[in-house]
């Protein structure tokens, strides 16, 4: 656990999170708790593997063989009880890039694509950049917990939807969907012949006592309507290595997706990304278990102290990810005022909820994947600012 306590100076490393503060927040003295990477070092086994590979000193074209695929297959089997075939795997630099490819491969301009809002901001650009239409199925918040509006979900599908981009676990609200929720979404998509693009990049970041279920693992019928997007990048803090994979059980859909990946030149991984995948999935399990324990402690701390020391900030109940969704509606500010307050008064760099859709207007997203010392500083800044406003 000591690995998660040490504060590392990330400034002057070209870190988006730390070195772009002036660009994003118009200030260099905000404490950045926004973009979804961690302030923890990757597992020692990963760093050792990367250093050893670098010693070779030659970085030519690198193939993806069974020594890379088998650790992925074994990881998904052990962590998520889903048996996949290596022939189902495709590779790309990132989940967002793969989503772009899938939208192009399986939908056409003018098609409607469903998302559950508030939702991860690139979903909007993935849809709109290719002249498709965003259709919203807003989540329902009740007692600081989010639920799916299945009546609205089905009505939107009835009206004509080509694909549904599922965020599972959900970013930013932190829901880990229960089996019955996944089954109902899958049932309706099969009923209305809607392709499911399931972004499961946060699948491993689950709080103790909770369980992520890959949607495609529900049945063969569902698997053949689902394309699943995964990566070790969030799990092991490897985002800068640009390595992800796609799981497509349907043979024809796999060929179609691969064709688009090849056309766009997105079907390769870099040498270090390949090295990191192998090391992380073979040797990173204990590190991940420890991380999830730390994140659970962090979530409980932030939730309790904001409730105790303020009467205006409430953390939404969540089951996964290292991102907290904070209800700021009692501050009675509009989204512009709220963002300015956090940047200028609290000096904490959070993600503005409005960026995830209109439904997030009164919210902010906080990244808690940092040493406790940094977390407490950020929370104390928030408390001081709201109590002195």
Short mmCIF file of C-alpha atoms in Angstrom, two decimals:
data_model
loop_
_atom_site.label_atom_id
_atom_site.label_comp_id
_atom_site.label_asym_id
_atom_site.label_seq_id
_atom_site.Cartn_x
_atom_site.Cartn_y
_atom_site.Cartn_z
CA UNK A 1 0.00 0.00 0.00
CA UNK A 2 2.98 2.31 0.44
CA UNK A 3 3.20 2.68 -3.34
CA UNK A 4 -0.09 4.58 -3.25
CA UNK A 5 1.01 7.04 -0.56
CA UNK A 6 4.09 8.51 -2.21
CA UNK A 7 3.66 11.89 -3.89
CA UNK A 8 5.35 12.07 -7.29
CA UNK A 9 6.16 15.36 -8.98
CA UNK A 10 4.56 15.12 -12.42
CA UNK A 11 5.31 18.66 -13.50
CA UNK A 12 7.53 19.12 -16.56
CA UNK A 13 6.76 15.62 -17.81
CA UNK A 14 4.36 16.90 -20.48
CA UNK A 15 1.53 15.67 -18.28
CA UNK A 16 -1.84 16.82 -19.61
CA UNK A 17 -3.19 16.72 -16.07
CA UNK A 18 -0.47 18.85 -14.49
CA UNK A 19 1.33 20.76 -17.23
CA UNK A 20 -1.79 22.04 -18.98
CA UNK A 21 -3.34 23.69 -15.94
CA UNK A 22 -2.89 27.19 -17.30
CA UNK A 23 -4.52 26.23 -20.59
CA UNK A 24 -7.45 24.37 -19.01
CA UNK A 25 -8.02 26.39 -15.84
CA UNK A 26 -6.28 29.69 -16.70
CA UNK A 27 -4.14 29.23 -13.60
CA UNK A 28 -1.06 27.30 -12.53
CA UNK A 29 -2.00 27.09 -8.86
CA UNK A 30 -5.11 24.92 -9.11
CA UNK A 31 -4.75 21.39 -7.76
CA UNK A 32 -5.53 19.18 -10.78
CA UNK A 33 -8.08 16.47 -9.99
CA UNK A 34 -9.64 16.15 -13.41
CA UNK A 35 -8.43 14.13 -16.43
CA UNK A 36 -8.72 10.37 -15.93
CA UNK A 37 -5.21 9.24 -15.24
CA UNK A 38 -3.69 8.43 -11.86
CA UNK A 39 -0.96 10.07 -9.82
CA UNK A 40 0.33 6.60 -8.93
CA UNK A 41 3.21 4.79 -10.59
CA UNK A 42 2.30 1.77 -12.70
CA UNK A 43 2.99 -1.69 -11.19
CA UNK A 44 6.68 -2.41 -10.65
CA UNK A 45 6.47 -5.42 -12.97
CA UNK A 46 5.30 -3.15 -15.79
CA UNK A 47 7.99 -0.57 -15.22
CA UNK A 48 10.66 -3.28 -14.98
CA UNK A 49 9.46 -4.82 -18.26
CA UNK A 50 9.54 -1.44 -20.02
CA UNK A 51 13.04 -0.67 -18.72
CA UNK A 52 14.28 -4.09 -19.78
CA UNK A 53 12.78 -3.66 -23.24
CA UNK A 54 14.37 -0.22 -23.55
CA UNK A 55 17.79 -1.69 -22.80
CA UNK A 56 17.58 -3.52 -26.11
CA UNK A 57 17.60 -0.16 -27.82
CA UNK A 58 15.87 -1.18 -31.04
CA UNK A 59 12.25 -0.21 -31.54
CA UNK A 60 11.27 -1.69 -34.86
CA UNK A 61 7.83 -2.92 -35.89
CA UNK A 62 6.48 -5.20 -33.19
CA UNK A 63 4.03 -8.04 -33.68
CA UNK A 64 1.13 -9.03 -31.45
CA UNK A 65 1.38 -12.77 -30.85
CA UNK A 66 -0.24 -15.31 -28.55
CA UNK A 67 2.06 -14.25 -25.71
CA UNK A 68 0.11 -10.99 -25.73
CA UNK A 69 -3.33 -12.42 -26.47
CA UNK A 70 -3.23 -15.22 -23.90
CA UNK A 71 -2.69 -12.93 -20.89
CA UNK A 72 -5.69 -10.88 -22.03
CA UNK A 73 -7.83 -14.00 -22.38
CA UNK A 74 -6.73 -15.30 -18.98
CA UNK A 75 -7.31 -11.93 -17.31
CA UNK A 76 -10.85 -11.60 -18.62
CA UNK A 77 -11.62 -15.17 -17.63
CA UNK A 78 -10.31 -14.76 -14.10
CA UNK A 79 -11.48 -11.23 -13.34
CA UNK A 80 -14.77 -11.21 -15.26
CA UNK A 81 -15.81 -14.86 -15.76
CA UNK A 82 -15.97 -14.45 -19.52
CA UNK A 83 -14.32 -16.96 -21.81
CA UNK A 84 -13.23 -15.28 -25.01
CA UNK A 85 -11.51 -16.57 -28.14
CA UNK A 86 -8.27 -15.05 -29.38
CA UNK A 87 -9.84 -14.78 -32.85
CA UNK A 88 -12.23 -12.20 -31.40
CA UNK A 89 -9.45 -9.74 -30.54
CA UNK A 90 -8.55 -6.62 -32.50
CA UNK A 91 -6.10 -3.95 -31.36
CA UNK A 92 -5.97 -0.17 -31.61
CA UNK A 93 -4.24 2.75 -29.90
CA UNK A 94 -7.28 3.59 -27.79
CA UNK A 95 -10.92 2.95 -27.00
CA UNK A 96 -12.05 6.29 -28.45
CA UNK A 97 -10.23 5.55 -31.72
CA UNK A 98 -11.93 2.15 -31.84
CA UNK A 99 -15.34 3.72 -31.22
CA UNK A 100 -14.76 6.07 -34.14
CA UNK A 101 -13.97 3.06 -36.32
CA UNK A 102 -17.03 1.15 -35.13
CA UNK A 103 -19.38 4.07 -35.78
CA UNK A 104 -18.04 4.33 -39.32
CA UNK A 105 -18.13 0.58 -39.88
CA UNK A 106 -21.64 -0.18 -38.63
CA UNK A 107 -23.69 2.99 -39.05
CA UNK A 108 -24.21 5.55 -41.79
CA UNK A 109 -24.60 9.35 -41.87
CA UNK A 110 -27.96 10.41 -40.49
CA UNK A 111 -28.30 7.35 -38.23
CA UNK A 112 -29.36 7.74 -34.60
CA UNK A 113 -27.01 6.50 -31.86
CA UNK A 114 -28.18 6.22 -28.26
CA UNK A 115 -26.21 7.26 -25.17
CA UNK A 116 -27.14 7.42 -21.48
CA UNK A 117 -26.53 10.92 -20.18
CA UNK A 118 -24.69 12.46 -18.43
CA UNK A 119 -21.92 10.54 -20.15
CA UNK A 120 -18.24 10.51 -21.09
CA UNK A 121 -17.71 13.56 -23.29
CA UNK A 122 -15.98 11.89 -26.31
CA UNK A 123 -19.15 9.87 -26.97
CA UNK A 124 -20.72 13.02 -28.37
CA UNK A 125 -17.83 13.76 -30.73
CA UNK A 126 -17.57 10.10 -31.78
CA UNK A 127 -21.17 10.35 -32.99
CA UNK A 128 -21.30 13.89 -34.34
CA UNK A 129 -17.93 13.83 -36.13
CA UNK A 130 -19.36 11.25 -38.54
CA UNK A 131 -22.66 13.05 -39.08
CA UNK A 132 -24.70 10.72 -36.91
CA UNK A 133 -27.31 11.95 -34.43
CA UNK A 134 -27.02 11.79 -30.64
CA UNK A 135 -30.14 10.34 -29.02
CA UNK A 136 -30.28 10.68 -25.24
CA UNK A 137 -31.64 8.25 -22.69
CA UNK A 138 -31.11 10.39 -19.57
CA UNK A 139 -30.35 8.49 -16.40
CA UNK A 140 -32.61 9.11 -13.42
CA UNK A 141 -31.03 10.35 -10.21
CA UNK A 142 -32.90 9.48 -7.04
CA UNK A 143 -31.50 9.80 -3.52
CA UNK A 144 -28.02 10.47 -4.95
CA UNK A 145 -27.97 7.26 -7.00
CA UNK A 146 -28.55 6.75 -10.72
CA UNK A 147 -31.03 4.41 -12.40
CA UNK A 148 -31.89 3.59 -16.01
CA UNK A 149 -35.17 4.89 -17.39
CA UNK A 150 -36.14 1.72 -19.25
CA UNK A 151 -39.45 3.11 -20.47
CA UNK A 152 -37.62 5.95 -22.21
CA UNK A 153 -34.88 3.55 -23.35
CA UNK A 154 -37.37 1.38 -25.20
CA UNK A 155 -39.26 4.35 -26.62
CA UNK A 156 -36.04 5.73 -28.11
CA UNK A 157 -35.23 2.35 -29.66
CA UNK A 158 -38.73 2.14 -31.11
CA UNK A 159 -38.22 5.48 -32.83
CA UNK A 160 -35.22 4.10 -34.70
CA UNK A 161 -31.68 3.69 -33.36
CA UNK A 162 -28.83 1.97 -35.21
CA UNK A 163 -26.42 1.61 -32.29
CA UNK A 164 -26.24 2.10 -28.53
CA UNK A 165 -22.96 3.16 -26.90
CA UNK A 166 -23.00 1.69 -23.41
CA UNK A 167 -20.66 3.04 -20.73
CA UNK A 168 -20.05 0.17 -18.32
CA UNK A 169 -18.99 0.98 -15.63
CA UNK A 170 -20.51 4.37 -16.20
CA UNK A 171 -18.38 7.49 -16.45
CA UNK A 172 -19.04 9.91 -14.78
CA UNK A 173 -21.74 8.62 -12.39
CA UNK A 174 -19.81 5.53 -11.27
CA UNK A 175 -22.56 2.96 -11.70
CA UNK A 176 -21.57 -0.69 -12.07
CA UNK A 177 -24.63 -2.05 -13.79
CA UNK A 178 -26.36 -5.00 -12.11
CA UNK A 179 -27.03 -8.19 -14.04
CA UNK A 180 -30.75 -7.49 -14.33
CA UNK A 181 -30.06 -4.01 -15.72
CA UNK A 182 -27.65 -5.39 -18.30
CA UNK A 183 -30.10 -8.14 -19.24
CA UNK A 184 -32.93 -5.67 -19.83
CA UNK A 185 -30.78 -3.36 -21.95
CA UNK A 186 -29.55 -6.33 -23.95
CA UNK A 187 -33.07 -7.76 -24.36
CA UNK A 188 -34.36 -4.49 -25.77
CA UNK A 189 -31.41 -4.05 -28.13
CA UNK A 190 -31.88 -7.57 -29.48
CA UNK A 191 -35.62 -6.95 -29.82
CA UNK A 192 -35.12 -3.78 -31.87
CA UNK A 193 -31.99 -5.00 -33.70
CA UNK A 194 -29.68 -2.38 -32.20
CA UNK A 195 -25.92 -2.92 -32.19
CA UNK A 196 -24.31 -2.44 -28.77
CA UNK A 197 -20.92 -0.73 -28.57
CA UNK A 198 -19.89 -1.43 -24.99
CA UNK A 199 -17.13 0.77 -23.57
CA UNK A 200 -15.81 -1.24 -20.62
CA UNK A 201 -12.49 0.52 -20.10
CA UNK A 202 -13.20 0.91 -16.35
CA UNK A 203 -14.13 -2.77 -15.93
CA UNK A 204 -11.31 -3.54 -13.48
CA UNK A 205 -11.80 -0.48 -11.26
CA UNK A 206 -14.52 -1.88 -9.06
CA UNK A 207 -15.03 -1.24 -5.36
CA UNK A 208 -14.86 -4.19 -2.93
CA UNK A 209 -18.10 -6.15 -2.85
CA UNK A 210 -19.15 -5.07 -6.35
CA UNK A 211 -18.89 -7.04 -9.61
CA UNK A 212 -18.48 -5.95 -13.21
CA UNK A 213 -20.27 -8.16 -15.73
CA UNK A 214 -19.24 -7.83 -19.40
CA UNK A 215 -22.46 -7.33 -21.35
CA UNK A 216 -21.43 -9.79 -24.05
CA UNK A 217 -20.96 -12.52 -21.44
CA UNK A 218 -24.71 -12.74 -20.84
CA UNK A 219 -25.43 -15.08 -23.77
CA UNK A 220 -24.31 -15.98 -27.29
CA UNK A 221 -27.25 -14.01 -28.68
CA UNK A 222 -26.17 -10.88 -26.84
CA UNK A 223 -22.49 -11.46 -27.68
CA UNK A 224 -23.33 -11.45 -31.39
CA UNK A 225 -24.99 -8.03 -31.02
CA UNK A 226 -22.14 -6.55 -28.94
CA UNK A 227 -18.70 -5.15 -29.61
CA UNK A 228 -16.71 -4.68 -26.41
CA UNK A 229 -13.93 -2.12 -25.95
CA UNK A 230 -11.32 -2.66 -23.23
CA UNK A 231 -7.82 -1.56 -22.27
CA UNK A 232 -5.31 -1.82 -19.42
CA UNK A 233 -4.80 1.94 -19.64
CA UNK A 234 -7.18 3.04 -16.87
CA UNK A 235 -6.55 -0.08 -14.78
CA UNK A 236 -2.77 0.25 -14.57
CA UNK A 237 -2.27 3.96 -15.42
CA UNK A 238 -0.89 3.32 -18.91
CA UNK A 239 -2.88 5.85 -20.95
CA UNK A 240 0.21 7.42 -22.49
CA UNK A 241 1.27 4.07 -23.98
CA UNK A 242 -1.80 3.97 -26.26
CA UNK A 243 -2.82 0.32 -26.13
CA UNK A 244 -6.35 -1.06 -26.28
CA UNK A 245 -8.27 -3.98 -27.71
CA UNK A 246 -11.71 -4.80 -29.06
CA UNK A 247 -13.63 -8.04 -28.53
CA UNK A 248 -15.98 -8.96 -31.39
CA UNK A 249 -17.49 -12.48 -31.21
CA UNK A 250 -19.45 -12.18 -34.47
CA UNK A 251 -17.14 -13.22 -37.30
CA UNK A 252 -18.58 -10.96 -39.99
CA UNK A 253 -18.68 -7.94 -37.69
CA UNK A 254 -15.06 -8.62 -36.73
CA UNK A 255 -14.01 -8.58 -40.39
CA UNK A 256 -15.92 -5.36 -40.97
CA UNK A 257 -14.34 -3.63 -37.98
CA UNK A 258 -10.84 -4.86 -38.83
CA UNK A 259 -11.26 -3.53 -42.35
CA UNK A 260 -11.93 -0.04 -41.00
CA UNK A 261 -9.06 -0.25 -38.51
CA UNK A 262 -6.70 -1.17 -41.34
CA UNK A 263 -8.01 1.58 -43.63
CA UNK A 264 -7.38 4.20 -40.97
CA UNK A 265 -4.03 2.75 -39.86
CA UNK A 266 -5.29 2.07 -36.35
CA UNK A 267 -4.63 -1.68 -36.25
CA UNK A 268 -1.16 -1.54 -34.65
CA UNK A 269 0.22 -0.98 -31.16
CA UNK A 270 3.55 0.54 -30.25
CA UNK A 271 6.36 -1.58 -28.84
CA UNK A 272 6.06 -0.26 -25.29
CA UNK A 273 2.28 -0.62 -25.24
CA UNK A 274 2.60 -4.27 -26.20
CA UNK A 275 5.24 -4.83 -23.53
CA UNK A 276 3.05 -3.18 -20.89
CA UNK A 277 -0.03 -5.26 -21.75
CA UNK A 278 1.88 -8.49 -21.28
CA UNK A 279 3.46 -7.47 -17.98
CA UNK A 280 0.33 -5.86 -16.51
CA UNK A 281 -2.01 -8.77 -17.16
CA UNK A 282 0.52 -11.36 -16.02
CA UNK A 283 1.81 -9.64 -12.89
CA UNK A 284 -0.49 -6.76 -11.96
CA UNK A 285 -3.32 -8.43 -10.09
CA UNK A 286 -2.15 -7.81 -6.52
CA UNK A 287 -1.33 -4.21 -7.38
CA UNK A 288 -4.86 -3.77 -8.72
CA UNK A 289 -6.45 -5.34 -5.65
CA UNK A 290 -4.48 -2.95 -3.45
CA UNK A 291 -5.44 -0.02 -5.66
CA UNK A 292 -9.16 -0.80 -5.42
CA UNK A 293 -8.87 -0.94 -1.62
CA UNK A 294 -7.18 2.47 -1.59
CA UNK A 295 -9.79 3.95 -3.95
CA UNK A 296 -12.59 2.63 -1.75
CA UNK A 297 -11.01 4.31 1.27
CA UNK A 298 -10.64 7.54 -0.69
CA UNK A 299 -14.26 7.47 -1.84
CA UNK A 300 -15.52 6.90 1.70
CA UNK A 301 -13.31 9.70 3.04
CA UNK A 302 -14.47 12.28 0.48
CA UNK A 303 -18.11 11.29 0.86
CA UNK A 304 -18.05 11.49 4.66
CA UNK A 305 -16.02 14.67 5.07
CA UNK A 306 -18.01 16.67 2.50
CA UNK A 307 -21.23 15.61 4.19
CA UNK A 308 -19.84 16.43 7.64
CA UNK A 309 -18.18 19.77 6.89
CA UNK A 310 -20.41 21.26 4.21
CA UNK A 311 -24.13 21.35 3.63
CA UNK A 312 -23.91 21.95 -0.10
CA UNK A 313 -21.69 19.24 -1.66
CA UNK A 314 -22.92 15.65 -1.92
CA UNK A 315 -21.09 12.73 -3.52
CA UNK A 316 -23.26 10.50 -5.71
CA UNK A 317 -23.19 6.86 -4.59
CA UNK A 318 -20.97 4.84 -6.90
CA UNK A 319 -19.64 1.31 -7.30
CA UNK A 320 -16.71 1.73 -9.64
CA UNK A 321 -14.13 3.96 -11.40
CA UNK A 322 -11.87 6.43 -9.57
CA UNK A 323 -14.11 9.34 -10.52
CA UNK A 324 -16.58 10.90 -8.09
CA UNK A 325 -19.66 12.74 -9.33
CA UNK A 326 -20.41 15.57 -6.93
CA UNK A 327 -23.81 17.26 -6.70
CA UNK A 328 -23.24 21.01 -6.28
CA UNK A 329 -26.82 22.12 -6.90
CA UNK A 330 -27.19 23.57 -3.39
CA UNK A 331 -24.58 26.19 -4.27
CA UNK A 332 -27.29 27.64 -6.53
CA UNK A 333 -24.86 28.57 -9.31
CA UNK A 334 -25.19 28.06 -13.03
CA UNK A 335 -22.60 25.94 -14.80
CA UNK A 336 -20.38 28.91 -15.72
CA UNK A 337 -20.44 30.29 -12.18
CA UNK A 338 -19.78 26.86 -10.71
CA UNK A 339 -16.74 26.28 -12.89
CA UNK A 340 -15.34 29.71 -12.05
CA UNK A 341 -15.94 29.13 -8.35
CA UNK A 342 -14.00 25.86 -8.37
CA UNK A 343 -11.13 27.31 -10.41
CA UNK A 344 -10.82 30.72 -8.76
CA UNK A 345 -12.11 30.33 -5.20
CA UNK A 346 -11.43 26.69 -4.37
CA UNK A 347 -8.36 26.42 -6.61
CA UNK A 348 -9.26 22.83 -7.43
CA UNK A 349 -9.23 21.69 -11.04
CA UNK A 350 -12.28 19.49 -11.56
CA UNK A 351 -14.19 18.47 -14.68
CA UNK A 352 -17.27 20.60 -15.22
CA UNK A 353 -20.39 18.44 -15.18
CA UNK A 354 -22.00 20.40 -18.01
CA UNK A 355 -19.40 18.90 -20.36
CA UNK A 356 -21.10 15.51 -19.92
CA UNK A 357 -24.45 16.83 -21.07
CA UNK A 358 -27.09 19.23 -19.83
CA UNK A 359 -27.99 16.71 -17.15
CA UNK A 360 -24.62 17.38 -15.51
CA UNK A 361 -25.02 21.14 -15.22
CA UNK A 362 -24.99 21.23 -11.41
CA UNK A 363 -22.23 18.66 -10.97
CA UNK A 364 -18.45 18.42 -10.94
CA UNK A 365 -16.30 15.32 -11.53
CA UNK A 366 -13.40 14.63 -9.17
CA UNK A 367 -10.50 12.24 -9.80
CA UNK A 368 -9.52 10.55 -6.50
CA UNK A 369 -6.69 8.40 -7.90
CA UNK A 370 -3.95 10.29 -6.09
CA UNK A 371 -2.03 9.98 -2.83
CA UNK A 372 -4.07 10.71 0.28
CA UNK A 373 -2.02 13.85 0.94
CA UNK A 374 -3.12 15.37 -2.37
CA UNK A 375 -6.70 14.18 -1.92
CA UNK A 376 -7.01 15.79 1.51
CA UNK A 377 -5.55 19.05 0.21
CA UNK A 378 -8.12 19.12 -2.58
CA UNK A 379 -11.02 18.33 -0.27
CA UNK A 380 -9.92 20.92 2.27
CA UNK A 381 -9.74 23.55 -0.47
CA UNK A 382 -13.31 22.73 -1.47
CA UNK A 383 -14.56 22.87 2.10
CA UNK A 384 -12.85 26.20 2.81
CA UNK A 385 -14.18 27.75 -0.36
CA UNK A 386 -17.81 26.73 0.08
CA UNK A 387 -17.87 27.66 3.76
CA UNK A 388 -16.35 31.09 3.07
CA UNK A 389 -18.42 31.94 0.01
#
